[in-house]
Coordinates of C-alpha atoms in Angstrom, one line a residue:
M1 CA 0.2 -0.1 -0.1
D2 CA 1.4 3.2 -0.8
K3 CA 2.0 5.8 1.5
F4 CA -0.6 8.0 0.5
A5 CA -3.2 5.3 1.3
H6 CA -1.7 5.1 4.8
M7 CA -2.1 8.7 5.3
Q8 CA -5.6 8.5 4.0
I9 CA -6.6 5.6 6.3
F10 CA -5.0 7.4 9.6
V11 CA -6.7 10.7 9.0
A12 CA -9.7 8.8 8.8
I13 CA -9.4 7.2 12.0
V14 CA -8.5 10.4 13.6
E15 CA -11.6 12.2 12.3
A16 CA -13.7 9.0 13.2
G17 CA -12.6 8.9 16.3
S18 CA -12.1 5.3 16.1
I19 CA -10.8 2.5 14.3
S20 CA -14.0 1.0 13.3
G21 CA -15.8 4.4 12.5
A22 CA -13.0 5.0 10.1
A23 CA -13.6 1.4 8.6
E24 CA -17.1 2.0 8.1
R25 CA -16.2 5.5 6.7
L26 CA -13.7 3.9 4.5
G27 CA -16.0 1.0 3.5
L28 CA -13.2 -1.4 4.6
P29 CA -13.0 -4.4 7.1
K30 CA -12.0 -3.1 10.7
S31 CA -9.2 -5.5 10.6
A32 CA -7.9 -3.9 7.3
V33 CA -8.0 -0.6 8.9
S34 CA -6.3 -1.8 12.2
R35 CA -3.5 -3.7 10.2
R36 CA -2.9 -0.5 8.1
L37 CA -2.5 1.4 11.5
A38 CA 0.0 -1.0 12.7
E39 CA 2.1 -1.1 9.4
L40 CA 2.2 2.9 9.1
E41 CA 3.6 2.8 12.6
A42 CA 6.1 0.1 12.1
R43 CA 7.6 2.0 9.0
L44 CA 7.7 5.6 10.9
G45 CA 9.0 3.7 14.3
V46 CA 6.8 5.4 16.4
S47 CA 3.7 4.9 18.2
L48 CA 0.9 7.6 16.5
I49 CA -2.1 6.9 18.5
Q50 CA -2.2 5.8 22.2
R51 CA -5.1 3.1 22.5
T52 CA -7.9 3.2 25.6
T53 CA -10.7 1.0 26.3
R54 CA -13.0 4.3 25.3
R55 CA -11.2 5.9 23.1
L56 CA -7.8 6.8 20.6
N57 CA -5.6 9.8 21.9
L58 CA -3.1 11.3 19.4
T59 CA 0.6 11.1 20.5
D60 CA 2.6 13.8 19.9
S61 CA 4.3 12.3 16.6
G62 CA 0.8 11.2 16.0
L63 CA -0.5 15.0 15.9
A64 CA 2.4 16.2 14.1
F65 CA 1.9 13.5 11.7
Y66 CA -1.8 14.2 11.2
E67 CA -1.4 17.9 10.6
R68 CA 1.1 17.2 7.7
S69 CA -1.0 14.3 6.3
V70 CA -3.9 16.6 6.1
A71 CA -2.0 19.1 4.3
I72 CA -0.2 16.8 2.0
L73 CA -3.5 15.3 1.3
A74 CA -5.2 18.6 0.8
D75 CA -2.2 19.8 -1.6
L76 CA -3.1 16.4 -3.5
D77 CA -6.7 17.1 -3.8
E78 CA -5.8 20.6 -5.0
A79 CA -3.4 19.5 -7.4
E80 CA -5.8 16.7 -9.2
S81 CA -8.8 19.6 -9.1
A82 CA -6.3 21.9 -10.7
V83 CA -6.2 19.7 -13.4
S84 CA -9.9 19.1 -13.3
Q85 CA -10.2 22.7 -13.5
A86 CA -8.0 23.2 -16.5
H87 CA -10.6 21.2 -18.5
G88 CA -13.7 23.1 -17.1
A89 CA -14.9 21.1 -14.1
L90 CA -14.8 20.7 -10.6
K91 CA -14.9 17.1 -9.2
G92 CA -15.1 15.1 -5.8
G93 CA -17.2 15.0 -2.7
L94 CA -18.1 17.3 -0.2
K95 CA -19.7 16.9 3.4
V96 CA -21.3 19.9 4.5
A97 CA -23.8 20.5 7.8
L98 CA -26.3 23.1 7.4
P99 CA -28.5 24.6 10.5
L100 CA -32.2 22.9 9.8
S101 CA -34.2 25.5 9.0
F102 CA -32.1 28.2 7.6
G103 CA -30.5 25.7 5.7
L104 CA -33.7 23.9 4.1
L105 CA -35.2 27.9 3.8
H106 CA -32.2 29.7 2.0
L107 CA -29.1 27.6 1.6
A108 CA -30.6 24.3 -0.3
P109 CA -31.9 26.3 -3.2
L110 CA -28.1 27.7 -3.6
I111 CA -26.8 24.4 -3.1
Q112 CA -29.0 23.2 -5.9
E113 CA -27.8 26.3 -8.1
F114 CA -24.3 25.2 -7.1
M115 CA -24.9 21.5 -8.0
T116 CA -26.4 22.5 -11.5
L117 CA -23.1 24.6 -12.3
H118 CA -20.6 21.9 -10.9
P119 CA -22.6 18.6 -12.0
D120 CA -19.4 16.7 -11.0
V121 CA -19.6 17.6 -7.2
R122 CA -21.1 15.1 -5.2
F123 CA -22.8 16.6 -1.7
E124 CA -23.5 14.9 1.6
L125 CA -25.8 17.3 3.5
D126 CA -26.6 17.1 7.3
F127 CA -29.6 19.5 8.0
N128 CA -29.4 19.6 11.9
D129 CA -29.1 22.1 14.6
R130 CA -26.5 20.2 16.9
R131 CA -23.1 21.4 17.2
I132 CA -21.1 19.3 15.1
D133 CA -17.5 18.1 15.9
L134 CA -16.5 18.9 12.2
M135 CA -13.0 17.2 12.5
Q136 CA -14.3 14.2 14.4
E137 CA -17.2 13.5 12.0
G138 CA -15.3 14.2 8.7
F139 CA -17.1 17.4 7.3
D140 CA -15.5 19.6 5.1
L141 CA -17.8 22.6 5.9
A142 CA -20.6 23.7 8.3
V143 CA -22.8 26.9 8.4
R144 CA -23.6 28.2 11.6
I145 CA -25.7 30.9 12.9
A146 CA -23.9 32.3 16.2
T147 CA -21.6 35.0 17.9
L148 CA -18.9 32.2 16.7
E149 CA -17.5 31.6 20.1
D150 CA -15.4 28.5 19.0
S151 CA -12.0 30.5 18.0
S152 CA -10.6 26.9 16.9
L153 CA -12.5 27.2 13.7
M154 CA -11.8 29.3 10.8
A155 CA -14.6 31.2 9.5
R156 CA -16.2 33.5 6.8
R157 CA -19.4 35.6 7.4
L158 CA -21.9 34.9 4.9
A159 CA -24.9 37.2 6.1
P160 CA -26.1 39.3 8.8
I161 CA -29.1 37.5 11.0
R162 CA -31.6 40.1 12.6
H163 CA -34.2 39.3 15.0
V164 CA -37.5 40.8 15.1
L165 CA -40.4 40.7 17.8
C166 CA -43.8 40.4 16.3
A167 CA -47.1 39.2 17.0
S168 CA -50.6 38.4 15.1
P169 CA -52.8 41.5 14.5
G170 CA -55.6 39.3 16.7
Y171 CA -53.4 39.1 19.7
L172 CA -52.4 42.8 19.8
S173 CA -55.9 43.8 19.5
R174 CA -57.0 41.2 22.3
H175 CA -54.0 42.0 24.9
G176 CA -52.5 45.5 23.7
T177 CA -49.4 46.6 21.7
P178 CA -46.0 46.9 24.4
K179 CA -44.9 50.2 24.2
V180 CA -41.7 49.5 26.2
A181 CA -39.4 46.6 26.6
A182 CA -40.5 46.2 30.6
D183 CA -44.1 45.7 28.9
L184 CA -43.0 42.4 27.7
A185 CA -43.2 40.9 31.3
S186 CA -47.3 41.0 31.1
H187 CA -47.5 39.1 27.8
A188 CA -47.6 35.6 26.6
C189 CA -44.1 34.9 24.6
L190 CA -43.3 32.4 22.4
A191 CA -39.3 31.6 22.9
Y192 CA -36.6 29.5 20.8
S193 CA -35.5 26.8 23.3
N194 CA -32.0 26.0 21.8
V195 CA -30.6 28.8 24.1
R196 CA -29.2 29.3 27.1
D197 CA -32.0 31.2 28.7
P198 CA -34.9 30.8 26.4
G199 CA -36.8 33.3 28.7
L200 CA -34.4 36.1 28.9
W201 CA -34.2 38.5 26.0
S202 CA -31.9 40.8 25.3
Y203 CA -32.1 44.5 23.4
R204 CA -30.4 47.7 22.8
G205 CA -32.7 50.5 23.4
P206 CA -33.4 53.5 21.3
D207 CA -31.1 55.2 23.5
G208 CA -28.4 52.7 22.4
L209 CA -28.1 51.2 25.6
P210 CA -28.1 47.4 26.2
G211 CA -31.1 45.4 28.5
N212 CA -32.4 42.5 29.1
V213 CA -36.1 41.6 29.9
R214 CA -37.5 38.6 31.5
V215 CA -40.5 37.2 29.9
P216 CA -43.0 34.8 30.9
V217 CA -42.7 31.6 28.3
R218 CA -46.0 30.4 27.5
L219 CA -44.6 28.2 25.0
A220 CA -40.8 27.1 23.9
A221 CA -39.9 25.3 21.1
S222 CA -36.5 23.8 19.2
S223 CA -38.5 24.9 15.8
G224 CA -38.6 28.3 14.9
E225 CA -41.0 27.3 12.1
F226 CA -43.6 25.7 14.8
L227 CA -43.0 28.6 17.0
M228 CA -44.1 31.3 14.0
R229 CA -47.0 29.0 13.2
A230 CA -48.2 29.7 16.8
A231 CA -47.8 33.4 16.8
I232 CA -49.6 33.3 13.1
A233 CA -52.6 31.5 15.3
G234 CA -52.3 34.5 18.0
E235 CA -50.6 32.6 20.9
G236 CA -48.0 35.2 21.9
L237 CA -45.4 37.5 21.0
L238 CA -42.6 36.2 19.2
L239 CA -38.8 36.9 19.0
L240 CA -37.0 35.3 16.3
P241 CA -34.6 35.9 13.1
T242 CA -36.1 37.9 10.2
F243 CA -35.6 34.9 7.7
Y244 CA -38.3 33.0 9.1
V245 CA -40.8 35.7 9.8
H246 CA -40.4 38.1 6.8
E247 CA -43.0 37.0 4.2
A248 CA -45.7 36.8 7.3
V249 CA -44.4 40.3 8.4
Q250 CA -44.9 41.6 4.9
A251 CA -48.0 39.8 4.0
G252 CA -49.3 41.4 7.7
R253 CA -50.0 37.8 9.2
L254 CA -47.9 39.1 11.7
V255 CA -47.0 42.7 12.8
Q256 CA -43.5 44.1 14.1
V257 CA -43.3 45.6 17.5
L258 CA -40.7 47.7 19.6
D259 CA -38.9 48.2 16.2
D260 CA -37.3 50.9 17.5
H261 CA -35.1 48.3 19.6
V262 CA -32.4 46.5 18.5
W263 CA -32.3 42.7 19.3
P264 CA -30.4 40.0 19.0
E265 CA -27.9 40.5 16.1
L266 CA -25.7 37.2 15.0
G267 CA -24.3 35.9 11.7
A268 CA -24.3 33.1 9.2
Y269 CA -20.7 31.5 9.1
A270 CA -19.1 29.4 6.8
V271 CA -16.6 27.7 9.3
Y272 CA -14.0 24.9 8.5
P273 CA -11.4 23.4 10.8
P274 CA -8.1 25.4 10.6
T275 CA -5.8 22.3 9.9
R276 CA -7.6 21.2 7.0
H277 CA -6.3 23.1 3.9
L278 CA -9.2 24.3 1.8
S279 CA -9.9 21.9 -1.2
R280 CA -10.8 23.9 -4.8
R281 CA -14.0 22.3 -4.0
V282 CA -14.7 23.9 -0.5
R283 CA -13.2 27.3 -1.4
A284 CA -15.4 27.5 -4.6
L285 CA -18.7 26.6 -2.4
I286 CA -17.8 29.1 0.0
D287 CA -17.2 31.7 -2.6
F288 CA -20.5 31.0 -4.4
L289 CA -22.6 31.3 -0.8
A290 CA -20.9 34.7 -0.2
D291 CA -21.4 35.8 -3.3
R292 CA -25.2 34.9 -3.3
L293 CA -25.6 36.3 0.2
A294 CA -23.8 39.2 -0.4
G295 CA -25.3 42.6 0.7
E296 CA -28.5 43.4 2.5
P297 CA -30.1 40.0 2.6
Y298 CA -33.3 39.6 0.6
W299 CA -35.1 38.3 3.6
D300 CA -34.5 41.7 5.2
R301 CA -35.7 43.9 2.1
R302 CA -39.1 45.8 2.5
K303 CA -41.2 45.2 -0.8

């Protein structure tokens, strides 16, 4: 077996977190993957991985070899892609993690457009709001909506994510329209549950000063689309990103309130591990998404 194949198997073991996981990813018998690792360590004359009953840990030599292997394999992939590109085509696979609702609503159509432009690029897409370990699970790229606290990742901002407070006309006619943030304490509120404290809403007031308000949460859910439907049905006040509610607001099914306040502002970021050199495919996809989402997001434009 050539050196590149040994490198590919070793990288797969590290990123899968186990020999069995690497075997499944590569479509090889577990015994074959274990044997190739032993052959690699024997050839190098060092131990690359410390084996325990629960997990595999890289030795210092293993970490150094992993980082160099990732770079070398990326260079090889880049060289092959460059030759393909010279003949007019990007080729190969991309494993991409996308946030569930934002991905389905706004990124999926762009991915399909990219696939039409590059028919030889294969995709494996994971639509999920869980925080994915990109390296361990073998992802080339993820799009995250966050303030991007994880400094171990490289990132490129694709779009701003702005929140608004809104309710149905029927709810406001029955319960009144809040005039200041403190009024929210007397309203039924609908909250997104995949945050640290769903009942604590932060804002910047008309005077520019930051503030927080504790709201009574009548309904908490991990689905923004479900919360939006509940708000349209008149169940309470809703704080959600504009990419969910822009059509409902424009159609009059929801009414924006306290619009002189600035609610949480996040970003949609393309993120990737710093140890992984960007292949031409990954770079092309990031550039494509950034180009399509450049400027003011279409979901924030008023008709």
